[in-house]
C-alpha positions as a printed NumPy array, in Angstrom:
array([[ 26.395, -54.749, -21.263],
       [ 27.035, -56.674, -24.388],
       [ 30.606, -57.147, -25.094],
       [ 30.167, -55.534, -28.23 ],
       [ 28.524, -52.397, -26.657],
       [ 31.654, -52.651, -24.155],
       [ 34.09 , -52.945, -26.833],
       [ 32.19 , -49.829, -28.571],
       [ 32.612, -47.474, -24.848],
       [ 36.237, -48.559, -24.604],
       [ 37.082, -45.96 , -26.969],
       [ 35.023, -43.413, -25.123],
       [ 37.686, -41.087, -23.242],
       [ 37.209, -40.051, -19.617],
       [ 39.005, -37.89 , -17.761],
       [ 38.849, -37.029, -14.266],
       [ 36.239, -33.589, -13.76 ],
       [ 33.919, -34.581, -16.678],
       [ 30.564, -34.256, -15.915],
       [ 28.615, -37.35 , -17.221],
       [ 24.927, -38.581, -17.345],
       [ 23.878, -42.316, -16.354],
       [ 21.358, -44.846, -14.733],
       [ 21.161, -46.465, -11.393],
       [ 21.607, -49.707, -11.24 ],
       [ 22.406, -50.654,  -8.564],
       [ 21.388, -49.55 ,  -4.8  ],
       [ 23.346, -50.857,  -1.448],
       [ 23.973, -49.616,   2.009],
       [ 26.907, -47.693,   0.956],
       [ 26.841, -46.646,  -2.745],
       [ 24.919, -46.199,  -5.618],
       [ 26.389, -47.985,  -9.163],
       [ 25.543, -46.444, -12.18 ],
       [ 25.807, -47.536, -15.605],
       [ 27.251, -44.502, -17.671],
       [ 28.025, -46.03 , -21.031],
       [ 31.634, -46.863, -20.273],
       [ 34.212, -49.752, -20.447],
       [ 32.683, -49.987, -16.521],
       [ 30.292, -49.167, -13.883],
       [ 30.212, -45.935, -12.086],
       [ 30.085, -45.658,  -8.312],
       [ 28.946, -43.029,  -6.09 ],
       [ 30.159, -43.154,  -2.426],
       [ 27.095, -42.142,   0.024],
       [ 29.803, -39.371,   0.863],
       [ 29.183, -38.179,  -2.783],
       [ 25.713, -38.486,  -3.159],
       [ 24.26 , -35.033,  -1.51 ],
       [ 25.338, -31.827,   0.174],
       [ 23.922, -33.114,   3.624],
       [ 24.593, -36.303,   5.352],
       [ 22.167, -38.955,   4.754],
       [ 21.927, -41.997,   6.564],
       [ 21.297, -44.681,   3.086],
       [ 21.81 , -43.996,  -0.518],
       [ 17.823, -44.476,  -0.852],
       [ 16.871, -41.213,   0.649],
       [ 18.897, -40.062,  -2.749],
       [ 18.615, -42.404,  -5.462],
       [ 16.871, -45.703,  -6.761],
       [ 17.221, -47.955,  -9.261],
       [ 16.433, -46.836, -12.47 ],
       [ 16.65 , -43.168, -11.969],
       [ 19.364, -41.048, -14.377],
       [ 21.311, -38.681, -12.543],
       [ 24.376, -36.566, -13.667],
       [ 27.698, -36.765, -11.707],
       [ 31.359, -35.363, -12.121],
       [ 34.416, -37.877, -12.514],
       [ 36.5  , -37.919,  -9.596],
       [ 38.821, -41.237, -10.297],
       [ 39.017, -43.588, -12.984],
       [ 40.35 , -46.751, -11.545],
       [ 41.788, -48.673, -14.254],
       [ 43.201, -51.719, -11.595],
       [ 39.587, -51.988, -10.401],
       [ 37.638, -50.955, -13.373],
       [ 35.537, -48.593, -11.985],
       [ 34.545, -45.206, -12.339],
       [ 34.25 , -42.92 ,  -8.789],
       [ 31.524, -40.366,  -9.253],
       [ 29.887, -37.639,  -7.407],
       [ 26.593, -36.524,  -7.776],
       [ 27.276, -33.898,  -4.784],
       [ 30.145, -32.116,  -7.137],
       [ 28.336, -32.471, -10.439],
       [ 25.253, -30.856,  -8.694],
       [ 26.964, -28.174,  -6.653],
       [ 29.554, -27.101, -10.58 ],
       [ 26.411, -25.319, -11.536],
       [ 24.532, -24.586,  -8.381],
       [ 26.756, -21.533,  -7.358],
       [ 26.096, -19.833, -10.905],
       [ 22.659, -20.399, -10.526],
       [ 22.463, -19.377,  -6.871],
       [ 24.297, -16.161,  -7.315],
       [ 21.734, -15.039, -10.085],
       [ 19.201, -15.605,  -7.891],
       [ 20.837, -13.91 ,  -5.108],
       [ 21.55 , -10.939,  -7.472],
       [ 18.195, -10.73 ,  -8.689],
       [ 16.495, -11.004,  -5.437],
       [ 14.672, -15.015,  -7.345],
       [ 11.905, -16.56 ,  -4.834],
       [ 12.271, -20.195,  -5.852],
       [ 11.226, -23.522,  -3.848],
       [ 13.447, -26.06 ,  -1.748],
       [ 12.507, -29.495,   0.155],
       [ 13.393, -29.135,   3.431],
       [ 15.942, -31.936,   4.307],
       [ 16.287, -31.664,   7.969],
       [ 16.121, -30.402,  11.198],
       [ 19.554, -29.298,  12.725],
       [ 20.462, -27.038,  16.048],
       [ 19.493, -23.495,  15.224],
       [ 17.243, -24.144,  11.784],
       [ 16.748, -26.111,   8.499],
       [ 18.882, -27.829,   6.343],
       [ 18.198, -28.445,   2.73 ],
       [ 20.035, -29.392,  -0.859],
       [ 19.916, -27.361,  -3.631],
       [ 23.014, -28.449,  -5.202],
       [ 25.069, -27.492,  -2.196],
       [ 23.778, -27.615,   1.561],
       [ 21.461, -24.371,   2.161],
       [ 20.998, -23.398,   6.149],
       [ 17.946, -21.529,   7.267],
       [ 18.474, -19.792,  10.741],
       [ 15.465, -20.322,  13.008],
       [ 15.355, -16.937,  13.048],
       [ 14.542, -16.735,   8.905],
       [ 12.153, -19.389,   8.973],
       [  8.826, -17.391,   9.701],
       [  8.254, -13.574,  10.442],
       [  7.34 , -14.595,  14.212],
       [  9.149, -17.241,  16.353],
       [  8.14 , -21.157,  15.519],
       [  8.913, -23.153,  18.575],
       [  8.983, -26.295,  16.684],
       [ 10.735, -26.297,  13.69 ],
       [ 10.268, -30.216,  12.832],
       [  7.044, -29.666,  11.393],
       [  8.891, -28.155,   8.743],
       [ 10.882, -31.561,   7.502],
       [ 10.119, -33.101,   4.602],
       [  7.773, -29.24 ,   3.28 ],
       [  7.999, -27.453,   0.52 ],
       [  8.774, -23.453,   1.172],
       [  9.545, -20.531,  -0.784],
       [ 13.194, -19.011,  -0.043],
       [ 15.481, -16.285,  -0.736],
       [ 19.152, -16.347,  -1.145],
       [ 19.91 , -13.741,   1.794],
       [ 24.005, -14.88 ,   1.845],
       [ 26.42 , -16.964,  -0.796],
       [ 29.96 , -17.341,  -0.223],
       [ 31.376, -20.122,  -2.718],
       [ 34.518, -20.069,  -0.988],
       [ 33.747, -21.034,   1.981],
       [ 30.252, -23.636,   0.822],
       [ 28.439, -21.285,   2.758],
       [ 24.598, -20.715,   1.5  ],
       [ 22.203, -18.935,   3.608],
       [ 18.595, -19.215,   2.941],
       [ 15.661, -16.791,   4.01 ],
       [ 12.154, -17.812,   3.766],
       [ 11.07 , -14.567,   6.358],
       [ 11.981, -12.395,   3.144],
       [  9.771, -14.03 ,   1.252],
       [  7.44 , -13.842,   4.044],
       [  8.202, -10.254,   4.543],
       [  7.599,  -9.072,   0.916],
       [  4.483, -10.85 ,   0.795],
       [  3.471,  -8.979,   3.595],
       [  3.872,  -5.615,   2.604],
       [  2.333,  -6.586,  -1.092],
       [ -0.637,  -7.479,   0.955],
       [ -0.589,  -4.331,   3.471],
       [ -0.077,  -2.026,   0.007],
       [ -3.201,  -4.089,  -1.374],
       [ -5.027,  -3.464,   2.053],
       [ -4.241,  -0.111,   2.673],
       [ -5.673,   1.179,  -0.257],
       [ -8.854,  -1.028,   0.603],
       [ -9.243,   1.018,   4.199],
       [-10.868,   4.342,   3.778],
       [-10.648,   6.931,   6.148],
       [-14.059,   7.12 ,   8.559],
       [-14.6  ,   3.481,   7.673],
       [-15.718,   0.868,  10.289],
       [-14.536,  -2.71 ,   9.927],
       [-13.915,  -5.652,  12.151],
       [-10.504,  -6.198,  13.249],
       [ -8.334,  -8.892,  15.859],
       [ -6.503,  -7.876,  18.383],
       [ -3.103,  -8.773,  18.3  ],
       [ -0.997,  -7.489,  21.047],
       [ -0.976,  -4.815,  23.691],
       [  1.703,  -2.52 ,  24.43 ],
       [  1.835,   0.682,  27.322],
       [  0.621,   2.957,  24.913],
       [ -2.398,   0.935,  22.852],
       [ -3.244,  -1.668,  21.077],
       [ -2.258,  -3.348,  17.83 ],
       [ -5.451,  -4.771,  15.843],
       [ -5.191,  -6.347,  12.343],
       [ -7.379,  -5.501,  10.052],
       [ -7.434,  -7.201,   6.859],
       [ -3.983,  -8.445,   7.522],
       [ -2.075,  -5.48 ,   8.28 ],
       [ -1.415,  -4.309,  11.818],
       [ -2.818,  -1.055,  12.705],
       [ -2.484,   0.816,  16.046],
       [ -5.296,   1.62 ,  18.553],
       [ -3.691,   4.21 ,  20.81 ],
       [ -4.571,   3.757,  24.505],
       [ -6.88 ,   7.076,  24.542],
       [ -8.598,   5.409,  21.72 ],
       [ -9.491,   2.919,  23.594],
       [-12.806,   3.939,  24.685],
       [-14.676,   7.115,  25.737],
       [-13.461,   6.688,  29.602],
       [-10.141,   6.957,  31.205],
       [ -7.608,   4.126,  30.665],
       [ -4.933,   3.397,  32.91 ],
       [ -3.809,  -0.216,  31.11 ],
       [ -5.031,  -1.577,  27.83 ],
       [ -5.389,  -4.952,  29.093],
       [ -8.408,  -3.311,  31.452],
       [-10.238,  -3.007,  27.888],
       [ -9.532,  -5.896,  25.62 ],
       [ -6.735,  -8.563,  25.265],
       [ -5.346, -10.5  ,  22.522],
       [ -7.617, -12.32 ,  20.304],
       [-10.857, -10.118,  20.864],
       [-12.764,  -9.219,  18.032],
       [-13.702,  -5.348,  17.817],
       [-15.336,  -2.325,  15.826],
       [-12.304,  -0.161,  14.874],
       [-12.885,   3.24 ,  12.875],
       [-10.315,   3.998,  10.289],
       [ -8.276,   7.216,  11.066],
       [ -5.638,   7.708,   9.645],
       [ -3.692,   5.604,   6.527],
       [  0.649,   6.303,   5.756],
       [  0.832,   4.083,   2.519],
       [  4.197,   4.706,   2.867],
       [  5.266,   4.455,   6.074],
       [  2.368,   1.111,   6.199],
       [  0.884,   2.822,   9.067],
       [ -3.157,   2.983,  10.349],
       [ -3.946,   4.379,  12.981],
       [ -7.369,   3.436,  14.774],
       [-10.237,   3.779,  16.874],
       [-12.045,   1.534,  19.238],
       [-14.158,   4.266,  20.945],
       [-14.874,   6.217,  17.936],
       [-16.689,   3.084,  16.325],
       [-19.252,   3.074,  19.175],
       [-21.772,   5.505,  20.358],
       [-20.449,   8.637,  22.348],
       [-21.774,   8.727,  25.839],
       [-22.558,  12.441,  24.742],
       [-25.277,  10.903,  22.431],
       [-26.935,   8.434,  24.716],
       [-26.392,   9.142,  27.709],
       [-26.539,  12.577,  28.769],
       [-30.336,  11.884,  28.13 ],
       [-30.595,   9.682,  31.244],
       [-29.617,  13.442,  33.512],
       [-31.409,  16.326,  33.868],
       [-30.697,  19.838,  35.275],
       [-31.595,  19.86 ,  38.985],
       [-31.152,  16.128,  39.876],
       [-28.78 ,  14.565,  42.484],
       [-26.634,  11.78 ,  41.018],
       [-23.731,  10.272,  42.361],
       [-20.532,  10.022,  40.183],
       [-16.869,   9.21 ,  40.786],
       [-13.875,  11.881,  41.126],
       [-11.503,  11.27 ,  37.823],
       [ -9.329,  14.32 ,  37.872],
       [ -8.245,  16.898,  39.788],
       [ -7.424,  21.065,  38.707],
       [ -6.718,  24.191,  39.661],
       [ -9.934,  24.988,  38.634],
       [-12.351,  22.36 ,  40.532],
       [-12.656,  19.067,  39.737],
       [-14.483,  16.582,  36.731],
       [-17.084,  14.296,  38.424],
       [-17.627,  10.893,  36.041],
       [-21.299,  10.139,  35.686],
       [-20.789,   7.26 ,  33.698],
       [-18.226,   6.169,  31.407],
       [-17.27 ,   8.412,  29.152],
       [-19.647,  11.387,  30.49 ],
       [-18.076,  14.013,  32.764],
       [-18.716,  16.964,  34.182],
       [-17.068,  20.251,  36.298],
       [-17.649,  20.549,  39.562],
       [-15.908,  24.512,  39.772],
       [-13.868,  24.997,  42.849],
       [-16.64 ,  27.412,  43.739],
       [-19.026,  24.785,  43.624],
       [-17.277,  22.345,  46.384],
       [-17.997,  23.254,  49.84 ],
       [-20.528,  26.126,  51.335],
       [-16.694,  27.079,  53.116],
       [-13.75 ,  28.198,  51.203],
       [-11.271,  25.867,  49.366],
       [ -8.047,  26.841,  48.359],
       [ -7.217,  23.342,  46.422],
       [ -9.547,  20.934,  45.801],
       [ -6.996,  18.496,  46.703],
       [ -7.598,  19.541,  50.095],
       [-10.885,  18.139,  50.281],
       [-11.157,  15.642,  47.503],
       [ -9.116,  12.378,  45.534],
       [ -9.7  ,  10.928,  42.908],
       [-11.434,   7.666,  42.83 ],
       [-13.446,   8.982,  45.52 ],
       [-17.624,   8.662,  45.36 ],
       [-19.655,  11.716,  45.305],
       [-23.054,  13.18 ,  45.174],
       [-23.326,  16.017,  42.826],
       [-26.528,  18.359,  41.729],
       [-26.625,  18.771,  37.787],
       [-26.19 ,  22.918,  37.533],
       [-26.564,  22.686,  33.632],
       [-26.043,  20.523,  30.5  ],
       [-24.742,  21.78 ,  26.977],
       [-24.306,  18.46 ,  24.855],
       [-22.761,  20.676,  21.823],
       [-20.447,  21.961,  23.816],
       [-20.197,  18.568,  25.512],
       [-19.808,  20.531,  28.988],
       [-22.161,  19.684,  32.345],
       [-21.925,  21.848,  35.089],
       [-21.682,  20.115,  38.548],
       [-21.887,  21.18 ,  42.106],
       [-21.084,  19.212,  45.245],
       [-21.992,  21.971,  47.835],
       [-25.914,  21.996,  46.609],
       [-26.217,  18.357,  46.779],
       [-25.304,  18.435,  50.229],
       [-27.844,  18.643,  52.856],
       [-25.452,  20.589,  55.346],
       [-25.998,  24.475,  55.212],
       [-24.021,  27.006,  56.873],
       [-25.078,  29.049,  59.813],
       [-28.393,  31.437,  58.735],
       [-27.184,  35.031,  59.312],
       [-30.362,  37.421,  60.521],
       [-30.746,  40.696,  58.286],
       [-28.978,  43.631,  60.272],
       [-32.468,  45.582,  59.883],
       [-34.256,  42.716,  62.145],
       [-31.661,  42.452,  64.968],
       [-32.401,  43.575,  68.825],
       [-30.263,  46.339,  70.372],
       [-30.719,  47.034,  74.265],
       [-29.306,  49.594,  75.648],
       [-27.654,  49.397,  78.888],
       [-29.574,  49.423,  81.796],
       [-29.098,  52.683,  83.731],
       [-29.037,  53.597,  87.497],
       [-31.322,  56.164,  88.122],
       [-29.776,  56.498,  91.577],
       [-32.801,  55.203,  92.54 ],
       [-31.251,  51.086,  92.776],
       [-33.518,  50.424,  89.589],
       [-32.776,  50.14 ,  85.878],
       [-34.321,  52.938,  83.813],
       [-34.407,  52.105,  79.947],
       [-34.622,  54.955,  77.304],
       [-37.635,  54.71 ,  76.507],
       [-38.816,  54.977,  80.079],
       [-36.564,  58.708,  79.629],
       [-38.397,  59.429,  76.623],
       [-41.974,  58.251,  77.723],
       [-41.309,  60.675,  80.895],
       [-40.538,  63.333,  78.481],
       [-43.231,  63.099,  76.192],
       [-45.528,  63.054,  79.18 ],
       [-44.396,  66.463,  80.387],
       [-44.982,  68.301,  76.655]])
């Protein structure tokens, strides 16, 4: 500086908590010097040059770059100027934070640095995001995230205290249900499309389709019993799924693996016909009788009547399920979806063979005569016809 330009900012007042503008000049291991257009320099401690802790004034400034600090101390005895960029940046930060936070503002941060339990980052005062507000499912490793660009919501802002809590799952969050609105309305009822499965629970399956999550419940599965999900498909698989049912508002579809393939009831029944022996599997048992799985998906009712050529009470008494059996197809009705079974005429075991009461011998009892031999009646009759 010319010592006329320096006689020229001598007149320029300063006073401590003035905000001023000015350019590097200077770069070392522990400040930053700036020229601001006064009598003398400005420095900024490394304390004073962000919200976080750096390690070297360099990962903040370099030289030739105009920055805007606050006065903290005008040291006349020294003749220099102590700054802080941190202060200057964080006087209008809160304002502008708190709209944001009022307004429910997505904006864009640098992530600083990884710390225990989330991300650090300066936005005119030190922003934390929890691990658990970093991403809508859990990110075991959150240094890939140093040094990116995300999209964040003020979720908490407390001035007071310097406390600034940033979300980038609620940005996350509203994207998603913008997108499952968008999708929803793009899923029409009795539609088949291709889906992933996601996870399994007890009761189903969740498969997303077109980005949103939709649940196949476990008798949705497919056309046969199912015990466990994980028996029919796991994570990852790609499947058929028929739409049916969409809640827009609750951001619900419900879905159907089975219903997007063939019913057994259309293929094959064709493979039986009436009067055949097959063997099939007991799946349940009822009062009733019980239903005899030909193949998956196809049934049929073997009627308590139909079990044994001998009485049964319960069919538990004689049956379990899971156990093998050969059955005689009684009848089909594929309308009515309904095949009659029976386990008694597919057996080759037959009870007893009664003789009609009309064909059966009667003897009478020998009598005695008095003669020591047996005289029949007919041998009384014969003598009595003989006489006439």
């Amino acid at each position: 500086m010319s010592e006329e330009t320096r006689e020229a900012v001598s007149e320029t007042v300063l006073n401590s908590g003035d905000v001023v503008t000015g350019r590097v000049i200077e770069v070392d291991d522990k400040k930053v010097v700036v020229d601001i257009g006064y009598a003398f320099n400005g420095i900024i401690p490394i304390r004073e040059l962000s919200a976080l802790r750096i390690e070297h004034p360099s990962e903040v400034c370099a030289v030739g770059d105009e920055v805007t600090t606050k006065v903290i101390k005008i040291d006349e005895e020294d003749q220099v100027v102590v700054l802080s960029k941190r202060e200057a940046a964080a006087q209008g930060a809160w304002n502008d934070l708190q709209d944001k936070f009022e307004n429910g503002d997505t904006f864009e941060i640098t992530v600083q640095d990884v710390v225990k339990g989330g991300l650090v980052t300066d936005v005119g005062v030190r922003g934390f995001i929890p691990a658990s507000l970093v991403d809508r499912k859990f990110v075991e490793n959150l240094e890939e995230f140093k040094g990116q660009s995300i999209r964040v919501k003020v979720v908490e802002i407390d001035p007071e205290n310097n406390k600034l809590i940033l979300s980038r799952k609620a940005v996350l969050d509203e994207e998603y249900d913008d997108n499952v609105s968008q999708t929803l309305e793009s899923l029409p009822v009795g539609s088949v499309v291709t889906g992933t499965v996601q996870r399994l629970t007890n009761f189903g399956a969740f498969v997303d389709v077109g980005g949103v999550d939709g649940l196949v419940h476990i008798s949705e599965l497919a056309w046969h019993h199912v015990d466990h999900p994980e028996d029919v498909v796991k994570p990852g698989d790609t499947v058929q799924v028929r739409i049916l049912k969409v809640d827009p508002e609750a951001g619900r579809v419900s879905l159907s693996i089975r219903e997007a393939m063939p019913s057994p009831w259309e293929e094959g029944v064709q493979e039986f016909t009436p009067g055949s022996i097959v063997t099939g599997v007991v799946r349940r048992i009822v009062d009733f009788g019980v239903f005899v799985e030909l193949k998956p998906g196809l049934e049929g009712l073997v009627h308590i009547s139909q079990i044994s050529h001998q009485h049964v009470a319960h069919a538990s008494d004689v049956l379990e399920e899971g156990q093998e059996v050969k059955v005689k197809i009684l009848a089909i009705d594929p309308e009515r979806q309904r095949i009659s079974l029976s386990i008694k005429d597919a057996s080759e075991e037959r009870p007893p063979r009664r003789e009609p009461q009309q064909q059966r011998s009667y003897q009478s009892t020998p009598q005695d005569d008095g003669s020591g031999t047996g005289a029949t009646i007919g041998d009384l009759f014969r003598d009595l016809f003989k006489k006439q």
